[in-house]
Short mmCIF file of C-alpha atoms and ligand atoms in Angstrom, two decimals:
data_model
loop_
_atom_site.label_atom_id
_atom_site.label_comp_id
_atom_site.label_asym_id
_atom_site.label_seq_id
_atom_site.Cartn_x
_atom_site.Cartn_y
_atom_site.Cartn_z
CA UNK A 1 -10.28 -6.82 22.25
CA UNK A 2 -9.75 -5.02 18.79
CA UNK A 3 -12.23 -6.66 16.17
CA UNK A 4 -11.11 -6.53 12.57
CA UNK A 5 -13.51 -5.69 9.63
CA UNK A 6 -12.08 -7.29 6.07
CA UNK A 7 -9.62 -9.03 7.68
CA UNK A 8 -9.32 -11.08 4.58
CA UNK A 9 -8.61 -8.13 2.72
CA UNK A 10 -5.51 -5.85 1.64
CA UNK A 11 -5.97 -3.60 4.42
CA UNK A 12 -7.55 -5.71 6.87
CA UNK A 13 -5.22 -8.62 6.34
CA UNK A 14 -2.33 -6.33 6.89
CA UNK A 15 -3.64 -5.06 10.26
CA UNK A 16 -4.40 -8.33 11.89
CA UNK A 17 -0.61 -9.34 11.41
CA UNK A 18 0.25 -5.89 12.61
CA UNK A 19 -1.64 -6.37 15.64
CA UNK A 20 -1.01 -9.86 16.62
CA UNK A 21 3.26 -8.62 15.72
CA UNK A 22 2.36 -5.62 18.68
CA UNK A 23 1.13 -8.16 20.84
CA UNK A 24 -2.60 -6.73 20.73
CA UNK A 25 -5.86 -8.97 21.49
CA UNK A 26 -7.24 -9.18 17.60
CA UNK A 27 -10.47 -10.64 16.32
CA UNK A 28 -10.91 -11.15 13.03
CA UNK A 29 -14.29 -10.84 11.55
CA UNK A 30 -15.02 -13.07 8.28
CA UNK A 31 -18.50 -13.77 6.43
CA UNK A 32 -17.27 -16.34 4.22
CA UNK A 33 -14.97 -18.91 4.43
CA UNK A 34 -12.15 -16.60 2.76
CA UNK A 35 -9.92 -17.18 5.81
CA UNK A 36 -6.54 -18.73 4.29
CA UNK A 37 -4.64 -15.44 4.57
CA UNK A 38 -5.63 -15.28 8.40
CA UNK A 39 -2.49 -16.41 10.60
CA UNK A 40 -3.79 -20.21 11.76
CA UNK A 41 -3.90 -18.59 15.66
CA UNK A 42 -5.99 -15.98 14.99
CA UNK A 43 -9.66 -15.24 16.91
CA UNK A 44 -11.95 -15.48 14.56
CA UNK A 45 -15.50 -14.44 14.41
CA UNK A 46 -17.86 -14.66 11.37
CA UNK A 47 -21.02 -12.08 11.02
CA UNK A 48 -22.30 -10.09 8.11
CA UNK A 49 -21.44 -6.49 7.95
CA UNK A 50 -25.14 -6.13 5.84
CA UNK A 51 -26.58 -7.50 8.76
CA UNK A 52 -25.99 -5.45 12.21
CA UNK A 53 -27.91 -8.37 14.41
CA UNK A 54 -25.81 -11.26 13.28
CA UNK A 55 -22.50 -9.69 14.68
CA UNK A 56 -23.51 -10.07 18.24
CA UNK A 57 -21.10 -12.38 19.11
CA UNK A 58 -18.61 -11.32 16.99
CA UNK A 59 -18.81 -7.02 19.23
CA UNK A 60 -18.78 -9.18 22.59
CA UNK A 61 -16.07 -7.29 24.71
CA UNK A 62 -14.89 -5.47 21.83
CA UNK A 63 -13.25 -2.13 22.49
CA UNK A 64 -12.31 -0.71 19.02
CA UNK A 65 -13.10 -1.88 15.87
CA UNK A 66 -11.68 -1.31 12.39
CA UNK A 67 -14.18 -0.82 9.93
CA UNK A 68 -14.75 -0.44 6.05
CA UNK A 69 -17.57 1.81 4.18
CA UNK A 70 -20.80 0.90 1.89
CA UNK A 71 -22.79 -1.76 3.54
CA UNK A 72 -26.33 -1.89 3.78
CA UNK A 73 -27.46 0.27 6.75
CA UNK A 74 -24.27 1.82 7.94
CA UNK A 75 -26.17 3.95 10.57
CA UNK A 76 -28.22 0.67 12.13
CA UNK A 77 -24.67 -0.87 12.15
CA UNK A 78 -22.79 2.03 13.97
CA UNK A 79 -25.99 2.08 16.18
CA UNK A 80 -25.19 -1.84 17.24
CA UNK A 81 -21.30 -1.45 17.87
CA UNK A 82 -21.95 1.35 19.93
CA UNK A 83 -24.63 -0.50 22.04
CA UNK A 84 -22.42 -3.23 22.31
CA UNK A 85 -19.70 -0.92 24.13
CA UNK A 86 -17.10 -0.38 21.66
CA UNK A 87 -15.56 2.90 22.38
CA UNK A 88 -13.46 3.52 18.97
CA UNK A 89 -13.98 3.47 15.47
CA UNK A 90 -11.54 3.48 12.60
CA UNK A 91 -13.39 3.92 9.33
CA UNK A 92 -11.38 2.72 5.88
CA UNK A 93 -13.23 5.90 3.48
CA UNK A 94 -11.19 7.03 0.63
CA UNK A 95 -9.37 10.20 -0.97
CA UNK A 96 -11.85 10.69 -3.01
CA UNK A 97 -14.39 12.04 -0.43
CA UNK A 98 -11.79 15.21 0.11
CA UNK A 99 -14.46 17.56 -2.10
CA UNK A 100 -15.47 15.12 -3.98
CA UNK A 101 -18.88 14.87 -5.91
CA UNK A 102 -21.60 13.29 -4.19
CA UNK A 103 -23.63 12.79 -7.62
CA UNK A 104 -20.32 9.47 -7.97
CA UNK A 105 -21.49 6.26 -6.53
CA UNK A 106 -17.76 6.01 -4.73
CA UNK A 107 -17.86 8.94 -3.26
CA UNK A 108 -21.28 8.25 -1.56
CA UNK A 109 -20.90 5.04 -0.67
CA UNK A 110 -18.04 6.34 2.05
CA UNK A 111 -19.43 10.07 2.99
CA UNK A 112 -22.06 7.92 3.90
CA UNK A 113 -20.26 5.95 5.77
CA UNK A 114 -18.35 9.02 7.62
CA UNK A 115 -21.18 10.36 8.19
CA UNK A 116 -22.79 7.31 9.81
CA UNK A 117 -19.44 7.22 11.93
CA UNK A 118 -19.65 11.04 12.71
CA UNK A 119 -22.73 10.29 14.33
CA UNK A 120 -23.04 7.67 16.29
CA UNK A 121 -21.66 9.93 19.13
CA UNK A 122 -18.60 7.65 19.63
CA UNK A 123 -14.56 8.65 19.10
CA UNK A 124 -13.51 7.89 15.39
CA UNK A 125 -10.75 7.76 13.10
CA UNK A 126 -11.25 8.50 9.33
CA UNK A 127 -8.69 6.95 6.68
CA UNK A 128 -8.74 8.41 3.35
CA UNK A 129 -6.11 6.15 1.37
CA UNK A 130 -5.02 7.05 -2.11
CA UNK A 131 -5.33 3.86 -4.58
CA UNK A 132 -3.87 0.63 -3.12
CA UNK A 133 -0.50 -0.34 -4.56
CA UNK A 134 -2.49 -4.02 -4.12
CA UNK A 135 -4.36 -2.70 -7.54
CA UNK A 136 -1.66 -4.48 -9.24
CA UNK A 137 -3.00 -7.89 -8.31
CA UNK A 138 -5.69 -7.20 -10.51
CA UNK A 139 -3.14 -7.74 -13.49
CA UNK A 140 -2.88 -11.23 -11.72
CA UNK A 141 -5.51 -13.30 -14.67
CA UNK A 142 -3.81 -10.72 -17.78
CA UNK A 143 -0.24 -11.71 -16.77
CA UNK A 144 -0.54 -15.56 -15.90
CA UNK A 145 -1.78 -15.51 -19.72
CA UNK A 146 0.73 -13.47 -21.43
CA UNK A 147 3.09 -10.35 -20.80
CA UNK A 148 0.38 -7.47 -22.06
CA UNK A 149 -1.48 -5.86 -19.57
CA UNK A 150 -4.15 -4.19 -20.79
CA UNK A 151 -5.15 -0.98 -18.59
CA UNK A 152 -8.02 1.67 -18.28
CA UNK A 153 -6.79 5.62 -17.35
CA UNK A 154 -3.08 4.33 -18.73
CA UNK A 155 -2.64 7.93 -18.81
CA UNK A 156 -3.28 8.81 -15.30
CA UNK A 157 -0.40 9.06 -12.38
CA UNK A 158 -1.02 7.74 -8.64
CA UNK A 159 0.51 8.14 -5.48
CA UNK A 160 -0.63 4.75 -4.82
CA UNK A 161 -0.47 3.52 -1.05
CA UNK A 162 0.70 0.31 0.42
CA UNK A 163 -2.35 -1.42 2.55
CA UNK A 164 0.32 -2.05 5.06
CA UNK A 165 1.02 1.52 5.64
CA UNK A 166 -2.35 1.82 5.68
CA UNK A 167 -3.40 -0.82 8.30
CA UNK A 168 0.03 0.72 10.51
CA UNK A 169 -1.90 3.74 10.46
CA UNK A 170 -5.35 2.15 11.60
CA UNK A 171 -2.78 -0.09 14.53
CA UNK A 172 -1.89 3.38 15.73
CA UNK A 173 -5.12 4.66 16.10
CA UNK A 174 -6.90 1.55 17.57
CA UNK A 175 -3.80 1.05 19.96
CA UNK A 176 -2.61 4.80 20.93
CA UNK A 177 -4.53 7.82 22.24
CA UNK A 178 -4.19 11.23 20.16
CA UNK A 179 -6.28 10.07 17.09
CA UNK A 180 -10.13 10.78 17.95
CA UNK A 181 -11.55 12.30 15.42
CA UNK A 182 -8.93 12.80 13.19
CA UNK A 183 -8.94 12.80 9.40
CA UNK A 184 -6.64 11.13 7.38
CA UNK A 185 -5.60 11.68 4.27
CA UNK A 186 -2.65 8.90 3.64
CA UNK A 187 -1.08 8.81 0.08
CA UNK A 188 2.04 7.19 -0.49
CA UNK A 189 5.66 8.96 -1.11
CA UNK A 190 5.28 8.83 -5.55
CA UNK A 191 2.73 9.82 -8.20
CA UNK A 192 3.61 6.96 -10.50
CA UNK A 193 2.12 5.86 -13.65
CA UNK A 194 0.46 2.30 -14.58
CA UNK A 195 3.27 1.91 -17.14
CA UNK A 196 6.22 2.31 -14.57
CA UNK A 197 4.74 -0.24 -12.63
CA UNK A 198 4.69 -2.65 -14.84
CA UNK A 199 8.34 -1.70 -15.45
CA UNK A 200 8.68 -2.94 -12.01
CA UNK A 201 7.05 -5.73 -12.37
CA UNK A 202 8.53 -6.82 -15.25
CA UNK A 203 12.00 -6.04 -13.63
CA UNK A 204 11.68 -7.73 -10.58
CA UNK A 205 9.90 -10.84 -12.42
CA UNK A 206 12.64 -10.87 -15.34
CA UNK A 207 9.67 -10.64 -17.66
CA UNK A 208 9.12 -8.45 -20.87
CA UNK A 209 5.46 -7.36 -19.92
CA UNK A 210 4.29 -4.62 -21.40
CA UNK A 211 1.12 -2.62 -21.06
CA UNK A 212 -1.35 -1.56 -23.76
CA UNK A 213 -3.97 1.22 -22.27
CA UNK A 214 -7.50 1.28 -23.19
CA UNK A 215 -8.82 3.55 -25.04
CA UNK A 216 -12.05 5.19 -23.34
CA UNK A 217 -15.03 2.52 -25.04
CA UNK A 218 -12.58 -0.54 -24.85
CA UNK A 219 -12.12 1.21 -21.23
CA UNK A 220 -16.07 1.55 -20.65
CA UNK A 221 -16.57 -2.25 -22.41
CA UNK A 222 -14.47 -4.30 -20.09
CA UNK A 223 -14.85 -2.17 -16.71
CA UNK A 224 -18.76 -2.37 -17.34
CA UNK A 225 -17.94 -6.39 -18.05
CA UNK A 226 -17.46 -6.35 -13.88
CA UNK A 227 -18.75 -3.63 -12.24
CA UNK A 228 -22.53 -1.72 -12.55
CA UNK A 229 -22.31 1.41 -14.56
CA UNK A 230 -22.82 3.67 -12.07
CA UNK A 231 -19.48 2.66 -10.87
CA UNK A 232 -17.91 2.38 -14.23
CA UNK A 233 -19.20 6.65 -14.17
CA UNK A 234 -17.91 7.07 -11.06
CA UNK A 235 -14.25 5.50 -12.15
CA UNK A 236 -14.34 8.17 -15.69
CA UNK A 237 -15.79 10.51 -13.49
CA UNK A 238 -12.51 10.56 -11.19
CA UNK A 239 -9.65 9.66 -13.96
CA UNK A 240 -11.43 11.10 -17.41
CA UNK A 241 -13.06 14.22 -16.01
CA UNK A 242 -10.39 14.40 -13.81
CA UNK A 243 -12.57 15.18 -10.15
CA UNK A 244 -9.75 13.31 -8.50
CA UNK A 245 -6.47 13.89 -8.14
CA UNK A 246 -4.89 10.82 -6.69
CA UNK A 247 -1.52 12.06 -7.80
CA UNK A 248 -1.35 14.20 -5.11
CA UNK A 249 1.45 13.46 -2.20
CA UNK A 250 0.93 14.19 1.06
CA UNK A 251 3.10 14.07 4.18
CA UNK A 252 0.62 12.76 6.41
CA UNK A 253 1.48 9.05 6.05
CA UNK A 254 5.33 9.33 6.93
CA UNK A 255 4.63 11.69 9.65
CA UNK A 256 2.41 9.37 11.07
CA UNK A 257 4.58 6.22 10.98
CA UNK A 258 7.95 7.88 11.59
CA UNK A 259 9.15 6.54 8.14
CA UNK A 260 9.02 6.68 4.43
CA UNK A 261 5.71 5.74 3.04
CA UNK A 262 6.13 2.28 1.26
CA UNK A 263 6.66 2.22 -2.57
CA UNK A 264 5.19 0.13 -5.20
CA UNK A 265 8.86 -1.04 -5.51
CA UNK A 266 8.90 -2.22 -1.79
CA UNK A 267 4.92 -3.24 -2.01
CA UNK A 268 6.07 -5.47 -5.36
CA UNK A 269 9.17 -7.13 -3.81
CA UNK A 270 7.48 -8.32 -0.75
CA UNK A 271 4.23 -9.80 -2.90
CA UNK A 272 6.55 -10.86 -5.69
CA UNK A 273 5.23 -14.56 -5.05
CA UNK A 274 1.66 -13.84 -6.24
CA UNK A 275 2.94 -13.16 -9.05
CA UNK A 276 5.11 -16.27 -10.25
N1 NAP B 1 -8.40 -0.25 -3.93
C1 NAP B 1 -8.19 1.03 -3.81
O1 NAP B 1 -7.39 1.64 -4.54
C2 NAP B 1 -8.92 1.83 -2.76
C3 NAP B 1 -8.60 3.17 -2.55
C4 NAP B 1 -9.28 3.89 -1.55
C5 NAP B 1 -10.27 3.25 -0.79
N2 NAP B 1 -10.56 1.93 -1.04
C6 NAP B 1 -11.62 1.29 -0.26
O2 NAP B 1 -11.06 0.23 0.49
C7 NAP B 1 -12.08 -0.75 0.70
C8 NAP B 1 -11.53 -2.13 0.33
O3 NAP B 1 -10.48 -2.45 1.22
P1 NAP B 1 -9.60 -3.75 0.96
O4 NAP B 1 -8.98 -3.67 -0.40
O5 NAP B 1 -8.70 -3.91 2.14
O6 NAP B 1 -10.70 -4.87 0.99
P2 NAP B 1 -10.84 -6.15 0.04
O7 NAP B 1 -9.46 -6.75 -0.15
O8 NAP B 1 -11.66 -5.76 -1.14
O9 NAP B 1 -11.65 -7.14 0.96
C9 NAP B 1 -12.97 -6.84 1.40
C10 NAP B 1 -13.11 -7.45 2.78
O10 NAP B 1 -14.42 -7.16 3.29
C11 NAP B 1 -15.02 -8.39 3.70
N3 NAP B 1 -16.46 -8.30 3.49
C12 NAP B 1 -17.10 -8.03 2.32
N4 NAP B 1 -18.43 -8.02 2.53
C13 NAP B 1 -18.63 -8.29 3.84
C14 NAP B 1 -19.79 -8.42 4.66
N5 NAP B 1 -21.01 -8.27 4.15
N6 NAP B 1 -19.62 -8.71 5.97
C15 NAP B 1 -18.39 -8.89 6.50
N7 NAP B 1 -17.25 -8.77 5.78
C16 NAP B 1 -17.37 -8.47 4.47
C17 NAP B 1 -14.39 -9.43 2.83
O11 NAP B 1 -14.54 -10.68 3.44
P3 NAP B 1 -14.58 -12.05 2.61
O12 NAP B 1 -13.16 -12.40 2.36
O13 NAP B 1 -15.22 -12.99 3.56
O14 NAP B 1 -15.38 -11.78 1.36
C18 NAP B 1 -12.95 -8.95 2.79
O15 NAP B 1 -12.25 -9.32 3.96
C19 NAP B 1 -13.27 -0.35 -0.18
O16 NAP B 1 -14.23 0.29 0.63
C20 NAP B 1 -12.65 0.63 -1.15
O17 NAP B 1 -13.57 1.55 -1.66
C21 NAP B 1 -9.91 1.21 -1.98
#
């Protein structure tokens, strides 16, 4: 049994229909009732990743698990899937750990997590995505009100990934051998900027949007309207002082699947729905 960690999530979601297409025994763990993505057939489990004893049931059997960084005691949770006989771990960390800063709350969060991983002295897998071509839903609230998007770091290019690519990655290495304690570095196949995807966007939704960046205090204003400062630093740290370079393209991704890394174009036509 494979057990699936934000399985109502980009990445998680993505894997559980990956696995169930590759005809894999999936569980999908859930903590809230957040479930209407899940295919109706799926084995579901609820427990609380902040809470190592109340996923008991959820590890019974289990033989890999997918995984995602930054909850409360990541080494008292590693310590309880690998007493409950899971033999495989695929962390979802983040590009930004590659030499990144320790001092940013992001970067923490998941070496902590890879760490925890490291050593709980079972086999692992490490992802470390570049940004999620998902992002974009995040226009979702902007665009159902009007055709201006406003955006933070307007200026800065990514070679955003698509969370399927992402979960096909974490399918191969809960489901073939040849991936212990390998690091990951997926990116996908284009540096792009904020404003060309809203080009697509607007394109493929016959829409004039257009996108108006922030300057750095509207920038600091509405990010710290949702998030706690220390991740609103940790965002300028990355895109302002410029400590990450999620433009970067890597090979890793393609090689992996055997095919192009997905697009935003390809990620946008096949979630064109959300947005109309
Ligand atoms: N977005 C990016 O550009 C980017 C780039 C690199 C790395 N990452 C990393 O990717 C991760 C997010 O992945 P995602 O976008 O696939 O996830 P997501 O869509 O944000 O969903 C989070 C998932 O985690 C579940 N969850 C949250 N708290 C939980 C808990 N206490 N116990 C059990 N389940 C819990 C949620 O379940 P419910 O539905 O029940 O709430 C949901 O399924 C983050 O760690 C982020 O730092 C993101």
């Amino acid at each position: 049994m494979l057990l699936i960690a934000g399985a109502t999530g980009n990445v998680g979601g993505e894997l559980v229909h990956a696995l169930l297409r590759a005809g894999e025994p999936v569980r999908a763990l859930t903590h809230t009732d957040r479930d209407s993505s899940l295919p109706p057939d799926v084995e579901r489990a609820t427990g609380d990743l902040n809470d190592p004893e109340s996923l008991t049931t959820a590890l019974n059997g289990v033989r890999a698990i997918f995984l995602l960084s930054g909850y409360a005691d990541m080494p008292g949770l590693l310590t309880k899937i690998r007493d409950a006989g899971v033999r495989h771990v695929v962390l979802l960390s983040s590009g930004a750990v590659d030499g990144g800063d320790l001092a940013n709350v992001v970067v923490r969060y998941h070496a902590a997590a890879e760490a925890a991983v490291k050593d709980a002295g079972l086999p692992w897998t490490i992802l470390r995505p570049s940004g999620f071509h998902s992002n974009a839903l995040r226009w979702l609230p902007q665009l159902r009100s009007g055709n201006v998007v406003r955006e933070p770091f307007a200026d800065v290019p990514v070679a955003g990934i698509d969370p399927f690519d992402i979960a096909a990655v974490a399918a191969l290495a809960l489901t073939r051998p040849g991936h212990d304690h390998a690091i990951y570095r997926l990116t996908g196949p284009e540096a792009v900027l904020p404003a060309d995807r809203i080009r697509i966007l607007a394109r493929l939704l016959g829409r004039d949007l257009r996108l108006q960046p922030l300057s750095d205090d509207e920038a600091r204003a509405e990010l710290g309207a949702t998030m706690p400062s220390e991740y609103v630093d940790a965002f300028f740290n990355f895109f302002v002082d410029g400590a990450y370079d999620d433009a970067v393209v890597l090979p890793t991704t393609s090689e992996l699947l055997g095919r192009p890394a997905r697009t935003f174009r390809q990620w946008a036509e096949a979630h064109a729905d959300a947005f109309r």
